[in-house]
């Protein structure tokens, strides 16, 4: 019986490119984690008061990093509103998707 083919390590598998980050996508990402519609997300609200815990923040962070945002968990934790998060992400994604929050 022939030996099974080796499974390539995950790093060698192709990774689909992430969509560029924009304000609509940012709102949609938040809404998904908060179980809201995107239009219901209050950008002036505190992420913690809105109900995000550290695991959900890390999930969002990984998604935004995959889209090209150069931010860390600490960067987000130092900001007290979703609007501040958006300004930071806008600044750190090379100008793609700039929009005022």
CSV table of C-alpha atoms in Angstrom, one decimal:
chain,number,residue,atom,x,y,z
A,1,UNK,CA,0.0,0.0,0.0
A,2,UNK,CA,1.5,3.4,-0.9
A,3,UNK,CA,2.3,5.8,1.8
A,4,UNK,CA,-0.1,8.8,2.2
A,5,UNK,CA,1.1,12.1,0.9
A,6,UNK,CA,2.4,14.5,3.5
A,7,UNK,CA,0.1,17.3,4.5
A,8,UNK,CA,1.8,20.7,4.0
A,9,UNK,CA,2.3,22.8,7.1
A,10,UNK,CA,-0.3,25.6,7.5
A,11,UNK,CA,2.2,28.3,6.7
A,12,UNK,CA,2.7,26.9,3.2
A,13,UNK,CA,-1.0,26.9,2.4
A,14,UNK,CA,-2.2,29.9,0.3
A,15,UNK,CA,-4.0,32.6,2.4
A,16,UNK,CA,-6.6,34.6,0.6
A,17,UNK,CA,-5.9,38.3,0.8
A,18,UNK,CA,-8.0,40.2,3.3
A,19,UNK,CA,-10.4,42.9,2.0
A,20,UNK,CA,-9.2,46.5,2.6
A,21,UNK,CA,-10.4,48.0,5.8
A,22,UNK,CA,-13.0,50.7,5.5
A,23,UNK,CA,-15.5,52.3,7.9
A,24,UNK,CA,-18.4,50.1,6.7
A,25,UNK,CA,-16.3,47.0,7.2
A,26,UNK,CA,-15.2,48.2,10.6
A,27,UNK,CA,-18.8,48.7,11.6
A,28,UNK,CA,-19.8,45.3,10.2
A,29,UNK,CA,-17.0,43.6,12.2
A,30,UNK,CA,-18.0,45.3,15.4
A,31,UNK,CA,-21.7,44.5,14.8
A,32,UNK,CA,-20.9,40.9,14.3
A,33,UNK,CA,-19.2,40.6,17.6
A,34,UNK,CA,-21.8,42.7,19.4
A,35,UNK,CA,-24.8,40.8,17.8
A,36,UNK,CA,-26.1,44.1,16.3
A,37,UNK,CA,-26.8,45.5,12.9
A,38,UNK,CA,-23.9,47.7,11.6
A,39,UNK,CA,-26.1,50.9,11.8
A,40,UNK,CA,-26.8,50.1,15.5
A,41,UNK,CA,-23.1,50.4,16.4
A,42,UNK,CA,-22.5,53.6,18.4
A,43,UNK,CA,-18.9,54.7,17.5
A,44,UNK,CA,-18.7,56.9,20.5
A,45,UNK,CA,-19.3,54.0,22.9
A,46,UNK,CA,-16.6,52.4,24.9
A,47,UNK,CA,-15.7,48.9,23.6
A,48,UNK,CA,-15.9,47.4,27.1
A,49,UNK,CA,-19.2,49.1,27.9
A,50,UNK,CA,-20.6,47.8,24.6
A,51,UNK,CA,-19.8,44.3,25.7
A,52,UNK,CA,-16.6,43.3,24.0
A,53,UNK,CA,-14.3,41.1,26.1
A,54,UNK,CA,-10.6,40.5,25.5
A,55,UNK,CA,-11.2,37.4,23.3
A,56,UNK,CA,-13.5,39.2,20.9
A,57,UNK,CA,-11.1,42.2,20.8
A,58,UNK,CA,-8.2,39.8,19.8
A,59,UNK,CA,-10.5,38.2,17.2
A,60,UNK,CA,-11.2,41.7,15.7
A,61,UNK,CA,-7.5,42.6,16.0
A,62,UNK,CA,-6.4,39.6,14.0
A,63,UNK,CA,-9.0,40.3,11.3
A,64,UNK,CA,-7.8,44.0,11.0
A,65,UNK,CA,-4.1,43.0,11.1
A,66,UNK,CA,-4.8,40.6,8.2
A,67,UNK,CA,-6.3,43.6,6.3
A,68,UNK,CA,-3.1,45.5,6.8
A,69,UNK,CA,-3.6,47.4,10.0
A,70,UNK,CA,-0.4,47.7,12.0
A,71,UNK,CA,-1.9,47.8,15.5
A,72,UNK,CA,-1.6,45.8,18.7
A,73,UNK,CA,-3.9,44.9,21.5
A,74,UNK,CA,-2.3,47.5,23.7
A,75,UNK,CA,-3.0,50.2,21.0
A,76,UNK,CA,-6.7,49.3,21.1
A,77,UNK,CA,-6.8,49.0,24.9
A,78,UNK,CA,-5.4,52.6,25.3
A,79,UNK,CA,-8.4,54.0,23.4
A,80,UNK,CA,-11.8,54.5,25.0
A,81,UNK,CA,-14.2,54.5,22.0
A,82,UNK,CA,-14.8,52.8,18.8
A,83,UNK,CA,-14.3,56.1,17.0
A,84,UNK,CA,-10.8,56.3,18.5
A,85,UNK,CA,-10.2,52.7,17.3
A,86,UNK,CA,-11.3,53.7,13.8
A,87,UNK,CA,-9.0,56.7,13.7
A,88,UNK,CA,-6.1,54.6,14.8
A,89,UNK,CA,-6.9,51.9,12.2
A,90,UNK,CA,-7.3,54.5,9.5
A,91,UNK,CA,-3.9,55.9,10.3
A,92,UNK,CA,-2.2,52.5,10.4
A,93,UNK,CA,-3.5,51.0,7.2
A,94,UNK,CA,-1.6,53.1,4.7
A,95,UNK,CA,-4.5,55.4,4.0
A,96,UNK,CA,-6.9,52.8,2.6
A,97,UNK,CA,-10.5,53.4,3.7
A,98,UNK,CA,-10.1,56.8,5.4
A,99,UNK,CA,-13.3,58.1,6.7
A,100,UNK,CA,-14.3,60.3,9.6
A,101,UNK,CA,-16.1,58.5,12.4
